[in-house]
Amino acid sequence: MKIPGLTNAFRAGGAITKRRILTDGTADGVAIQAAGSTARLLGVSTDIDTASGGVVDAIRGGLADVEYGGTVDRGNALTADSSGRAIAATLPIAANTYIIGFAEVSGVLGDIGSVHVVPGLLALSA
């Protein structure tokens, strides 16, 4: 059983698929589906698809279900691929790489895995 942590509502700045990583939209209070690891990652969308302009709930702390975009091993730092799916952060960590958290379970492309959501900047540029 998962007990959600912090969840916030945002206005969807575009269509958002369920269980995808979110990033900042163009205005305060707006979230969009992430398209990579170089922008701040806010959280993970819940299990409901959201149309542009709708309200999307973002899990911003605790455990969240997320769709994997590739092979993930338990414990990997996770970031976003171009579709907002969770992928393992490439080692060595590239400059200005944002992560959403850490994988709780291993999986492959298309699996629904679990992420311990602790968003942050993993590596700064030199």
A tleap script that builds the chain and sets N, CA, C and O, in Angstrom:
source leaprc.protein.ff14SB
mol = sequence {
  NMET LYS ILE PRO GLY LEU THR ASN ALA PHE
  ARG ALA GLY GLY ALA ILE THR LYS ARG ARG
  ILE LEU THR ASP GLY THR ALA ASP GLY VAL
  ALA ILE GLN ALA ALA GLY SER THR ALA ARG
  LEU LEU GLY VAL SER THR ASP ILE ASP THR
  ALA SER GLY GLY VAL VAL ASP ALA ILE ARG
  GLY GLY LEU ALA ASP VAL GLU TYR GLY GLY
  THR VAL ASP ARG GLY ASN ALA LEU THR ALA
  ASP SER SER GLY ARG ALA ILE ALA ALA THR
  LEU PRO ILE ALA ALA ASN THR TYR ILE ILE
  GLY PHE ALA GLU VAL SER GLY VAL LEU GLY
  ASP ILE GLY SER VAL HIE VAL VAL PRO GLY
  LEU LEU ALA LEU SER CALA
}
set mol.1.N position { 0.846 -1.181 0.000 }
set mol.1.CA position { 0.000 0.000 0.000 }
set mol.1.C position { 0.886 1.237 0.000 }
set mol.1.O position { 1.867 1.304 0.741 }
set mol.2.N position { 0.544 2.203 -0.821 }
set mol.2.CA position { 1.285 3.450 -0.880 }
set mol.2.C position { 0.484 4.540 -0.192 }
set mol.2.O position { -0.705 4.715 -0.455 }
set mol.3.N position { 1.135 5.254 0.672 }
set mol.3.CA position { 0.508 6.401 1.327 }
set mol.3.C position { 1.149 7.639 0.721 }
set mol.3.O position { 2.332 7.894 0.944 }
set mol.4.N position { 0.379 8.417 -0.050 }
set mol.4.CA position { 0.984 9.558 -0.730 }
set mol.4.C position { 1.511 10.603 0.240 }
set mol.4.O position { 1.006 10.771 1.349 }
set mol.5.N position { 2.540 11.295 -0.216 }
set mol.5.CA position { 3.101 12.391 0.559 }
set mol.5.C position { 2.452 13.687 0.129 }
set mol.5.O position { 1.226 13.802 0.120 }
set mol.6.N position { 3.248 14.637 -0.219 }
set mol.6.CA position { 2.773 15.948 -0.621 }
set mol.6.C position { 2.245 15.915 -2.052 }
set mol.6.O position { 2.955 15.503 -2.970 }
set mol.7.N position { 0.998 16.348 -2.240 }
set mol.7.CA position { 0.397 16.440 -3.572 }
set mol.7.C position { -0.132 17.856 -3.761 }
set mol.7.O position { -0.830 18.387 -2.898 }
set mol.8.N position { 0.208 18.465 -4.903 }
set mol.8.CA position { -0.264 19.806 -5.233 }
set mol.8.C position { -1.012 19.781 -6.553 }
set mol.8.O position { -0.711 18.975 -7.433 }
set mol.9.N position { -1.987 20.664 -6.687 }
set mol.9.CA position { -2.736 20.817 -7.933 }
set mol.9.C position { -2.113 21.942 -8.757 }
set mol.9.O position { -1.739 22.988 -8.229 }
set mol.10.N position { -2.012 21.704 -10.050 }
set mol.10.CA position { -1.512 22.690 -11.006 }
set mol.10.C position { -2.483 22.759 -12.177 }
set mol.10.O position { -3.258 21.828 -12.395 }
set mol.11.N position { -2.448 23.850 -12.930 }
set mol.11.CA position { -3.165 23.954 -14.197 }
set mol.11.C position { -2.273 23.303 -15.242 }
set mol.11.O position { -1.077 23.589 -15.292 }
set mol.12.N position { -2.827 22.437 -16.075 }
set mol.12.CA position { -2.054 21.744 -17.106 }
set mol.12.C position { -1.801 22.686 -18.283 }
set mol.12.O position { -2.742 23.188 -18.898 }
set mol.13.N position { -0.536 22.920 -18.586 }
set mol.13.CA position { -0.157 23.787 -19.698 }
set mol.13.C position { -0.124 23.059 -21.033 }
set mol.13.O position { 0.336 23.615 -22.031 }
set mol.14.N position { -0.596 21.847 -21.061 }
set mol.14.CA position { -0.663 20.993 -22.247 }
set mol.14.C position { -1.245 19.665 -21.800 }
set mol.14.O position { -1.472 19.460 -20.607 }
set mol.15.N position { -1.488 18.774 -22.722 }
set mol.15.CA position { -1.982 17.456 -22.353 }
set mol.15.C position { -0.925 16.729 -21.515 }
set mol.15.O position { 0.262 16.762 -21.837 }
set mol.16.N position { -1.365 16.080 -20.446 }
set mol.16.CA position { -0.457 15.361 -19.553 }
set mol.16.C position { -0.948 13.927 -19.396 }
set mol.16.O position { -2.096 13.676 -19.030 }
set mol.17.N position { -0.054 13.005 -19.681 }
set mol.17.CA position { -0.347 11.581 -19.557 }
set mol.17.C position { -0.177 11.157 -18.104 }
set mol.17.O position { 0.681 11.686 -17.398 }
set mol.18.N position { -0.985 10.211 -17.659 }
set mol.18.CA position { -0.885 9.725 -16.282 }
set mol.18.C position { 0.498 9.140 -16.003 }
set mol.18.O position { 1.157 8.587 -16.885 }
set mol.19.N position { 0.910 9.282 -14.749 }
set mol.19.CA position { 2.165 8.718 -14.235 }
set mol.19.C position { 3.392 9.218 -14.987 }
set mol.19.O position { 4.315 8.447 -15.251 }
set mol.20.N position { 3.410 10.497 -15.332 }
set mol.20.CA position { 4.557 11.114 -16.015 }
set mol.20.C position { 5.169 12.193 -15.129 }
set mol.20.O position { 4.508 12.752 -14.253 }
set mol.21.N position { 6.428 12.467 -15.374 }
set mol.21.CA position { 7.159 13.496 -14.635 }
set mol.21.C position { 6.757 14.866 -15.172 }
set mol.21.O position { 6.600 15.054 -16.378 }
set mol.22.N position { 6.596 15.811 -14.259 }
set mol.22.CA position { 6.153 17.163 -14.609 }
set mol.22.C position { 7.251 18.182 -14.373 }
set mol.22.O position { 8.152 17.978 -13.559 }
set mol.23.N position { 7.158 19.287 -15.104 }
set mol.23.CA position { 8.069 20.411 -14.949 }
set mol.23.C position { 7.258 21.706 -14.981 }
set mol.23.O position { 6.047 21.676 -15.203 }
set mol.24.N position { 7.919 22.835 -14.760 }
set mol.24.CA position { 7.248 24.135 -14.754 }
set mol.24.C position { 6.687 24.480 -16.126 }
set mol.24.O position { 7.315 24.224 -17.153 }
set mol.25.N position { 5.499 25.064 -16.124 }
set mol.25.CA position { 4.917 25.608 -17.344 }
set mol.25.C position { 5.379 27.040 -17.533 }
set mol.25.O position { 6.385 27.454 -16.956 }
set mol.26.N position { 4.650 27.794 -18.337 }
set mol.26.CA position { 5.053 29.160 -18.689 }
set mol.26.C position { 4.627 30.202 -17.672 }
set mol.26.O position { 5.023 31.362 -17.786 }
set mol.27.N position { 3.837 29.825 -16.689 }
set mol.27.CA position { 3.372 30.781 -15.677 }
set mol.27.C position { 3.314 30.086 -14.322 }
set mol.27.O position { 3.333 28.858 -14.235 }
set mol.28.N position { 3.244 30.888 -13.278 }
set mol.28.CA position { 3.108 30.326 -11.935 }
set mol.28.C position { 1.851 29.466 -11.872 }
set mol.28.O position { 0.814 29.827 -12.427 }
set mol.29.N position { 1.951 28.334 -11.198 }
set mol.29.CA position { 0.798 27.466 -11.023 }
set mol.29.C position { 0.471 26.591 -12.212 }
set mol.29.O position { -0.554 25.909 -12.220 }
set mol.30.N position { 1.340 26.601 -13.228 }
set mol.30.CA position { 1.125 25.795 -14.429 }
set mol.30.C position { 2.215 24.730 -14.505 }
set mol.30.O position { 3.391 25.022 -14.287 }
set mol.31.N position { 1.822 23.491 -14.816 }
set mol.31.CA position { 2.773 22.393 -15.001 }
set mol.31.C position { 2.572 21.789 -16.377 }
set mol.31.O position { 1.467 21.779 -16.921 }
set mol.32.N position { 3.676 21.281 -16.929 }
set mol.32.CA position { 3.634 20.570 -18.199 }
set mol.32.C position { 4.394 19.259 -18.036 }
set mol.32.O position { 5.138 19.067 -17.074 }
set mol.33.N position { 4.192 18.373 -18.986 }
set mol.33.CA position { 4.913 17.110 -18.983 }
set mol.33.C position { 6.382 17.398 -19.284 }
set mol.33.O position { 6.689 18.131 -20.224 }
set mol.34.N position { 7.287 16.830 -18.496 }
set mol.34.CA position { 8.718 17.043 -18.695 }
set mol.34.C position { 9.162 16.493 -20.044 }
set mol.34.O position { 8.570 15.552 -20.574 }
set mol.35.N position { 10.224 17.104 -20.596 }
set mol.35.CA position { 10.757 16.674 -21.890 }
set mol.35.C position { 12.264 16.474 -21.811 }
set mol.35.O position { 12.964 16.622 -22.813 }
set mol.36.N position { 12.765 16.142 -20.633 }
set mol.36.CA position { 14.196 15.918 -20.458 }
set mol.36.C position { 14.639 16.239 -19.050 }
set mol.36.O position { 13.822 16.491 -18.165 }
set mol.37.N position { 15.953 16.227 -18.855 }
set mol.37.CA position { 16.519 16.346 -17.517 }
set mol.37.C position { 17.097 17.715 -17.191 }
set mol.37.O position { 17.637 17.900 -16.101 }
set mol.38.N position { 17.001 18.675 -18.097 }
set mol.38.CA position { 17.685 19.946 -17.881 }
set mol.38.C position { 16.792 21.062 -17.354 }
set mol.38.O position { 17.243 22.202 -17.237 }
set mol.39.N position { 15.543 20.761 -17.034 }
set mol.39.CA position { 14.640 21.739 -16.420 }
set mol.39.C position { 14.201 21.187 -15.066 }
set mol.39.O position { 14.178 19.974 -14.859 }
set mol.40.N position { 13.857 22.074 -14.160 }
set mol.40.CA position { 13.430 21.669 -12.823 }
set mol.40.C position { 12.247 20.707 -12.913 }
set mol.40.O position { 11.274 20.969 -13.620 }
set mol.41.N position { 12.340 19.599 -12.193 }
set mol.41.CA position { 11.275 18.609 -12.179 }
set mol.41.C position { 10.448 18.793 -10.914 }
set mol.41.O position { 10.987 18.838 -9.808 }
set mol.42.N position { 9.116 18.901 -11.089 }
set mol.42.CA position { 8.207 19.237 -9.983 }
set mol.42.C position { 7.693 18.035 -9.214 }
set mol.42.O position { 7.606 18.067 -7.986 }
set mol.43.N position { 7.351 16.975 -9.934 }
set mol.43.CA position { 6.696 15.832 -9.318 }
set mol.43.C position { 6.213 14.888 -10.386 }
set mol.43.O position { 6.645 14.957 -11.536 }
set mol.44.N position { 5.300 13.990 -9.997 }
set mol.44.CA position { 4.780 12.960 -10.897 }
set mol.44.C position { 3.258 13.083 -10.942 }
set mol.44.O position { 2.604 13.197 -9.906 }
set mol.45.N position { 2.701 13.057 -12.163 }
set mol.45.CA position { 1.247 13.117 -12.291 }
set mol.45.C position { 0.620 11.847 -11.726 }
set mol.45.O position { 1.243 10.786 -11.716 }
set mol.46.N position { -0.603 11.967 -11.263 }
set mol.46.CA position { -1.313 10.824 -10.686 }
set mol.46.C position { -1.797 9.899 -11.798 }
set mol.46.O position { -1.326 9.999 -12.930 }
set mol.47.N position { -2.716 9.014 -11.494 }
set mol.47.CA position { -3.147 7.995 -12.455 }
set mol.47.C position { -4.323 8.427 -13.331 }
set mol.47.O position { -5.161 7.612 -13.717 }
set mol.48.N position { -4.367 9.727 -13.634 }
set mol.48.CA position { -5.437 10.269 -14.481 }
set mol.48.C position { -4.807 11.115 -15.585 }
set mol.48.O position { -4.013 12.012 -15.299 }
set mol.49.N position { -5.157 10.837 -16.860 }
set mol.49.CA position { -4.733 11.701 -17.965 }
set mol.49.C position { -5.426 13.050 -17.819 }
set mol.49.O position { -6.582 13.113 -17.400 }
set mol.50.N position { -4.726 14.130 -18.164 }
set mol.50.CA position { -5.276 15.475 -18.004 }
set mol.50.C position { -5.178 16.240 -19.318 }
set mol.50.O position { -4.115 16.283 -19.937 }
set mol.51.N position { -6.279 16.840 -19.741 }
set mol.51.CA position { -6.295 17.659 -20.950 }
set mol.51.C position { -5.672 19.025 -20.652 }
set mol.51.O position { -5.649 19.471 -19.505 }
set mol.52.N position { -5.177 19.671 -21.681 }
set mol.52.CA position { -4.633 21.012 -21.543 }
set mol.52.C position { -5.677 21.929 -20.914 }
set mol.52.O position { -6.835 21.936 -21.331 }
set mol.53.N position { -5.270 22.697 -19.917 }
set mol.53.CA position { -6.175 23.599 -19.224 }
set mol.53.C position { -6.861 22.980 -18.031 }
set mol.53.O position { -7.452 23.692 -17.219 }
set mol.54.N position { -6.796 21.667 -17.908 }
set mol.54.CA position { -7.400 20.972 -16.771 }
set mol.54.C position { -6.530 21.078 -15.529 }
set mol.54.O position { -5.480 21.720 -15.542 }
set mol.55.N position { -6.973 20.450 -14.479 }
set mol.55.CA position { -6.216 20.431 -13.231 }
set mol.55.C position { -5.481 19.105 -13.124 }
set mol.55.O position { -6.087 18.038 -13.222 }
set mol.56.N position { -4.167 19.179 -12.922 }
set mol.56.CA position { -3.351 17.989 -12.759 }
set mol.56.C position { -2.790 17.971 -11.334 }
set mol.56.O position { -2.240 18.964 -10.857 }
set mol.57.N position { -2.938 16.836 -10.672 }
set mol.57.CA position { -2.346 16.663 -9.351 }
set mol.57.C position { -0.940 16.123 -9.520 }
set mol.57.O position { -0.719 15.175 -10.273 }
set mol.58.N position { 0.009 16.724 -8.821 }
set mol.58.CA position { 1.409 16.326 -8.879 }
set mol.58.C position { 1.845 15.804 -7.515 }
set mol.58.O position { 1.734 16.507 -6.510 }
set mol.59.N position { 2.339 14.574 -7.485 }
set mol.59.CA position { 2.898 14.014 -6.257 }
set mol.59.C position { 4.313 14.566 -6.143 }
set mol.59.O position { 5.159 14.295 -6.996 }
set mol.60.N position { 4.571 15.342 -5.088 }
set mol.60.CA position { 5.825 16.072 -4.958 }
set mol.60.C position { 6.699 15.562 -3.823 }
set mol.60.O position { 7.777 16.104 -3.576 }
set mol.61.N position { 6.243 14.527 -3.134 }
set mol.61.CA position { 7.022 13.924 -2.064 }
set mol.61.C position { 6.433 12.578 -1.720 }
set mol.61.O position { 5.241 12.351 -1.923 }
set mol.62.N position { 7.251 11.683 -1.201 }
set mol.62.CA position { 6.782 10.350 -0.862 }
set mol.62.C position { 6.948 9.402 -2.030 }
set mol.62.O position { 7.836 9.589 -2.862 }
set mol.63.N position { 6.097 8.380 -2.103 }
set mol.63.CA position { 6.169 7.383 -3.169 }
set mol.63.C position { 5.118 7.660 -4.230 }
set mol.63.O position { 3.993 8.052 -3.921 }
set mol.64.N position { 5.504 7.449 -5.507 }
set mol.64.CA position { 4.584 7.659 -6.620 }
set mol.64.C position { 4.816 6.590 -7.673 }
set mol.64.O position { 5.942 6.136 -7.878 }
set mol.65.N position { 3.730 6.190 -8.344 }
set mol.65.CA position { 3.852 5.321 -9.509 }
set mol.65.C position { 4.261 6.184 -10.694 }
set mol.65.O position { 3.746 7.286 -10.882 }
set mol.66.N position { 5.195 5.667 -11.492 }
set mol.66.CA position { 5.683 6.394 -12.661 }
set mol.66.C position { 5.956 5.398 -13.773 }
set mol.66.O position { 6.358 4.263 -13.516 }
set mol.67.N position { 5.734 5.830 -15.021 }
set mol.67.CA position { 6.040 4.958 -16.149 }
set mol.67.C position { 7.527 5.057 -16.468 }
set mol.67.O position { 8.084 6.151 -16.558 }
set mol.68.N position { 8.169 3.884 -16.641 }
set mol.68.CA position { 9.585 3.845 -16.993 }
set mol.68.C position { 9.759 4.009 -18.500 }
set mol.68.O position { 8.971 3.494 -19.294 }
set mol.69.N position { 10.804 4.737 -18.873 }
set mol.69.CA position { 11.130 4.965 -20.276 }
set mol.69.C position { 12.317 4.146 -20.747 }
set mol.69.O position { 12.809 4.352 -21.857 }
set mol.70.N position { 12.780 3.230 -19.928 }
set mol.70.CA position { 13.923 2.391 -20.272 }
set mol.70.C position { 14.224 1.473 -19.100 }
set mol.70.O position { 13.432 1.377 -18.163 }
set mol.71.N position { 15.357 0.804 -19.150 }
set mol.71.CA position { 15.747 -0.098 -18.072 }
set mol.71.C position { 16.166 0.697 -16.843 }
set mol.71.O position { 17.010 1.591 -16.918 }
set mol.72.N position { 15.560 0.353 -15.711 }
set mol.72.CA position { 15.820 1.026 -14.438 }
set mol.72.C position { 16.137 -0.043 -13.398 }
set mol.72.O position { 15.450 -1.061 -13.309 }
set mol.73.N position { 17.169 0.197 -12.624 }
set mol.73.CA position { 17.495 -0.687 -11.512 }
set mol.73.C position { 17.104 -0.021 -10.206 }
set mol.73.O position { 17.230 1.194 -10.056 }
set mol.74.N position { 16.628 -0.822 -9.262 }
set mol.74.CA position { 16.272 -0.313 -7.941 }
set mol.74.C position { 17.440 0.511 -7.401 }
set mol.74.O position { 18.590 0.073 -7.442 }
set mol.75.N position { 17.138 1.694 -6.903 }
set mol.75.CA position { 18.152 2.582 -6.349 }
set mol.75.C position { 18.685 3.620 -7.314 }
set mol.75.O position { 19.334 4.575 -6.887 }
set mol.76.N position { 18.423 3.458 -8.632 }
set mol.76.CA position { 18.886 4.459 -9.604 }
set mol.76.C position { 18.284 5.825 -9.330 }
set mol.76.O position { 17.114 5.937 -8.965 }
set mol.77.N position { 19.094 6.864 -9.509 }
set mol.77.CA position { 18.555 8.219 -9.563 }
set mol.77.C position { 17.775 8.324 -10.862 }
set mol.77.O position { 18.268 7.914 -11.913 }
set mol.78.N position { 16.555 8.871 -10.805 }
set mol.78.CA position { 15.696 8.944 -11.987 }
set mol.78.C position { 15.524 10.376 -12.459 }
set mol.78.O position { 15.391 11.303 -11.660 }
set mol.79.N position { 15.532 10.532 -13.765 }
set mol.79.CA position { 15.256 11.802 -14.406 }
set mol.79.C position { 14.189 11.546 -15.474 }
set mol.79.O position { 13.617 10.457 -15.525 }
set mol.80.N position { 13.917 12.536 -16.323 }
set mol.80.CA position { 12.852 12.416 -17.328 }
set mol.80.C position { 13.421 12.225 -18.723 }
set mol.80.O position { 14.456 12.796 -19.068 }
set mol.81.N position { 12.724 11.404 -19.536 }
set mol.81.CA position { 13.061 11.316 -20.952 }
set mol.81.C position { 12.231 12.360 -21.711 }
set mol.81.O position { 11.556 13.184 -21.093 }
set mol.82.N position { 12.280 12.326 -23.029 }
set mol.82.CA position { 11.592 13.342 -23.829 }
set mol.82.C position { 10.073 13.247 -23.763 }
set mol.82.O position { 9.378 14.151 -24.228 }
set mol.83.N position { 9.541 12.150 -23.183 }
set mol.83.CA position { 8.096 11.975 -23.031 }
set mol.83.C position { 7.635 12.046 -21.585 }
set mol.83.O position { 6.481 11.739 -21.285 }
set mol.84.N position { 8.525 12.447 -20.687 }
set mol.84.CA position { 8.167 12.561 -19.276 }
set mol.84.C position { 8.191 11.243 -18.523 }
set mol.84.O position { 7.763 11.179 -17.371 }
set mol.85.N position { 8.692 10.180 -19.168 }
set mol.85.CA position { 8.826 8.903 -18.470 }
set mol.85.C position { 10.114 8.909 -17.656 }
set mol.85.O position { 11.034 9.670 -17.957 }
set mol.86.N position { 10.187 8.071 -16.630 }
set mol.86.CA position { 11.359 8.006 -15.766 }
set mol.86.C position { 12.437 7.123 -16.377 }
set mol.86.O position { 12.174 5.996 -16.797 }
set mol.87.N position { 13.653 7.654 -16.419 }
set mol.87.CA position { 14.807 6.894 -16.879 }
set mol.87.C position { 15.934 7.078 -15.868 }
set mol.87.O position { 15.962 8.053 -15.117 }
set mol.88.N position { 16.854 6.130 -15.862 }
set mol.88.CA position { 18.008 6.235 -14.974 }
set mol.88.C position { 18.885 7.396 -15.435 }
set mol.88.O position { 19.143 7.552 -16.629 }
set mol.89.N position { 19.338 8.206 -14.486 }
set mol.89.CA position { 20.266 9.288 -14.809 }
set mol.89.C position { 21.576 8.661 -15.285 }
set mol.89.O position { 22.113 7.764 -14.637 }
set mol.90.N position { 22.083 9.137 -16.418 }
set mol.90.CA position { 23.295 8.600 -17.020 }
set mol.90.C position { 24.514 8.942 -16.176 }
set mol.90.O position { 24.663 10.070 -15.705 }
set mol.91.N position { 25.384 7.952 -15.992 }
set mol.91.CA position { 26.641 8.174 -15.269 }
set mol.91.C position { 27.777 8.301 -16.270 }
set mol.91.O position { 27.790 7.551 -17.245 }
set mol.92.N position { 28.731 9.205 -16.086 }
set mol.92.CA position { 28.721 10.198 -15.020 }
set mol.92.C position { 27.608 11.210 -15.235 }
set mol.92.O position { 27.197 11.469 -16.366 }
set mol.93.N position { 27.133 11.771 -14.149 }
set mol.93.CA position { 26.023 12.716 -14.202 }
set mol.93.C position { 26.427 13.949 -15.008 }
set mol.93.O position { 27.445 14.581 -14.727 }
set mol.94.N position { 25.631 14.275 -15.996 }
set mol.94.CA position { 25.892 15.451 -16.832 }
set mol.94.C position { 25.598 16.724 -16.051 }
set mol.94.O position { 24.830 16.710 -15.089 }
set mol.95.N position { 26.206 17.809 -16.466 }
set mol.95.CA position { 25.983 19.105 -15.828 }
set mol.95.C position { 24.514 19.492 -15.919 }
set mol.95.O position { 23.842 19.194 -16.906 }
set mol.96.N position { 24.032 20.150 -14.893 }
set mol.96.CA position { 22.659 20.659 -14.840 }
set mol.96.C position { 21.614 19.576 -15.053 }
set mol.96.O position { 20.645 19.783 -15.784 }
set mol.97.N position { 21.801 18.438 -14.429 }
set mol.97.CA position { 20.852 17.333 -14.498 }
set mol.97.C position { 19.923 17.373 -13.296 }
set mol.97.O position { 20.371 17.341 -12.150 }
set mol.98.N position { 18.630 17.441 -13.566 }
set mol.98.CA position { 17.627 17.404 -12.512 }
set mol.98.C position { 17.115 15.982 -12.372 }
set mol.98.O position { 16.972 15.264 -13.363 }
set mol.99.N position { 16.838 15.577 -11.142 }
set mol.99.CA position { 16.252 14.267 -10.906 }
set mol.99.C position { 14.899 14.438 -10.233 }
set mol.99.O position { 14.611 15.469 -9.625 }
set mol.100.N position { 14.075 13.404 -10.356 }
set mol.100.CA position { 12.778 13.392 -9.685 }
set mol.100.C position { 12.863 12.606 -8.386 }
set mol.100.O position { 12.069 12.829 -7.473 }
set mol.101.N position { 13.822 11.686 -8.294 }
set mol.101.CA position { 13.975 10.876 -7.090 }
set mol.101.C position { 14.720 9.597 -7.389 }
set mol.101.O position { 15.568 9.555 -8.281 }
set mol.102.N position { 14.400 8.545 -6.635 }
set mol.102.CA position { 15.134 7.286 -6.723 }
set mol.102.C position { 14.172 6.114 -6.901 }
set mol.102.O position { 13.118 6.057 -6.269 }
set mol.103.N position { 14.559 5.170 -7.783 }
set mol.103.CA position { 13.723 4.013 -8.083 }
set mol.103.C position { 13.593 3.102 -6.876 }
set mol.103.O position { 14.589 2.770 -6.234 }
set mol.104.N position { 12.390 2.704 -6.571 }
set mol.104.CA position { 12.118 1.752 -5.500 }
set mol.104.C position { 12.134 0.319 -6.025 }
set mol.104.O position { 12.391 -0.620 -5.272 }
set mol.105.N position { 11.858 0.154 -7.327 }
set mol.105.CA position { 11.822 -1.174 -7.944 }
set mol.105.C position { 12.488 -1.116 -9.316 }
set mol.105.O position { 12.528 -0.066 -9.957 }
set mol.106.N position { 13.005 -2.256 -9.752 }
set mol.106.CA position { 13.595 -2.362 -11.087 }
set mol.106.C position { 12.489 -2.554 -12.116 }
set mol.106.O position { 11.398 -3.021 -11.789 }
set mol.107.N position { 12.783 -2.187 -13.373 }
set mol.107.CA position { 11.808 -2.378 -14.441 }
set mol.107.C position { 12.405 -2.021 -15.784 }
set mol.107.O position { 13.581 -1.670 -15.890 }
set mol.108.N position { 11.569 -2.116 -16.813 }
set mol.108.CA position { 11.989 -1.829 -18.182 }
set mol.108.C position { 10.967 -0.897 -18.841 }
set mol.108.O position { 9.948 -0.546 -18.246 }
set mol.109.N position { 11.262 -0.514 -20.065 }
set mol.109.CA position { 10.401 0.385 -20.838 }
set mol.109.C position { 8.941 -0.037 -20.751 }
set mol.109.O position { 8.597 -1.186 -21.030 }
set mol.110.N position { 8.087 0.902 -20.360 }
set mol.110.CA position { 6.650 0.668 -20.297 }
set mol.110.C position { 6.142 0.156 -18.961 }
set mol.110.O position { 4.939 0.195 -18.705 }
set mol.111.N position { 7.042 -0.328 -18.098 }
set mol.111.CA position { 6.620 -0.772 -16.768 }
set mol.111.C position { 6.168 0.415 -15.931 }
set mol.111.O position { 6.644 1.535 -16.114 }
set mol.112.N position { 5.252 0.159 -15.020 }
set mol.112.CA position { 4.894 1.152 -14.016 }
set mol.112.C position { 5.698 0.792 -12.776 }
set mol.112.O position { 5.476 -0.246 -12.153 }
set mol.113.N position { 6.624 1.657 -12.434 }
set mol.113.CA position { 7.493 1.445 -11.282 }
set mol.113.C position { 7.138 2.408 -10.177 }
set mol.113.O position { 6.169 3.162 -10.267 }
set mol.114.N position { 7.929 2.369 -9.148 }
set mol.114.CA position { 7.716 3.248 -8.003 }
set mol.114.C position { 8.951 4.118 -7.809 }
set mol.114.O position { 10.081 3.631 -7.856 }
set mol.115.N position { 8.726 5.402 -7.591 }
set mol.115.CA position { 9.812 6.334 -7.353 }
set mol.115.C position { 9.616 6.982 -5.987 }
set mol.115.O position { 8.507 7.380 -5.632 }
set mol.116.N position { 10.699 7.084 -5.228 }
set mol.116.CA position { 10.701 7.875 -4.000 }
set mol.116.C position { 10.971 9.301 -4.457 }
set mol.116.O position { 12.100 9.642 -4.809 }
set mol.117.N position { 9.938 10.129 -4.451 }
set mol.117.CA position { 10.010 11.474 -5.021 }
set mol.117.C position { 10.780 12.408 -4.080 }
set mol.117.O position { 10.337 12.712 -2.973 }
set mol.118.N position { 11.944 12.849 -4.557 }
set mol.118.CA position { 12.759 13.844 -3.874 }
set mol.118.C position { 13.436 14.695 -4.970 }
set mol.118.O position { 14.628 14.539 -5.234 }
set mol.119.N position { 12.670 15.583 -5.593 }
set mol.119.CA position { 13.206 16.323 -6.732 }
set mol.119.C position { 14.383 17.217 -6.338 }
set mol.119.O position { 14.436 17.762 -5.235 }
set mol.120.N position { 15.320 17.346 -7.275 }
set mol.120.CA position { 16.449 18.234 -7.021 }
set mol.120.C position { 17.403 18.284 -8.183 }
set mol.120.O position { 17.219 17.610 -9.196 }
set mol.121.N position { 18.429 19.098 -8.018 }
set mol.121.CA position { 19.485 19.242 -8.999 }
set mol.121.C position { 20.616 18.337 -8.581 }
set mol.121.O position { 21.190 18.518 -7.507 }
set mol.122.N position { 20.950 17.353 -9.416 }
set mol.122.CA position { 21.954 16.356 -9.053 }
set mol.122.C position { 23.362 16.808 -9.363 }
set mol.122.O position { 24.284 16.464 -8.622 }
set mol.123.N position { 23.566 17.562 -10.422 }
set mol.123.CA position { 24.919 17.987 -10.790 }
set mol.123.C position { 24.881 19.405 -11.333 }
set mol.123.O position { 24.051 19.733 -12.181 }
set mol.124.N position { 25.766 20.227 -10.848 }
set mol.124.CA position { 25.906 21.589 -11.336 }
set mol.124.C position { 27.021 21.643 -12.363 }
set mol.124.O position { 27.953 20.840 -12.317 }
set mol.125.N position { 26.930 22.581 -13.284 }
set mol.125.CA position { 28.021 22.742 -14.257 }
set mol.125.C position { 29.242 23.313 -13.548 }
set mol.125.O position { 29.129 24.010 -12.539 }
set mol.126.N position { 30.391 23.006 -14.089 }
set mol.126.CA position { 31.653 23.468 -13.483 }
set mol.126.C position { 31.923 24.914 -13.823 }
set mol.126.O position { 32.937 25.469 -13.400 }
savepdb mol mol.pdb
quit
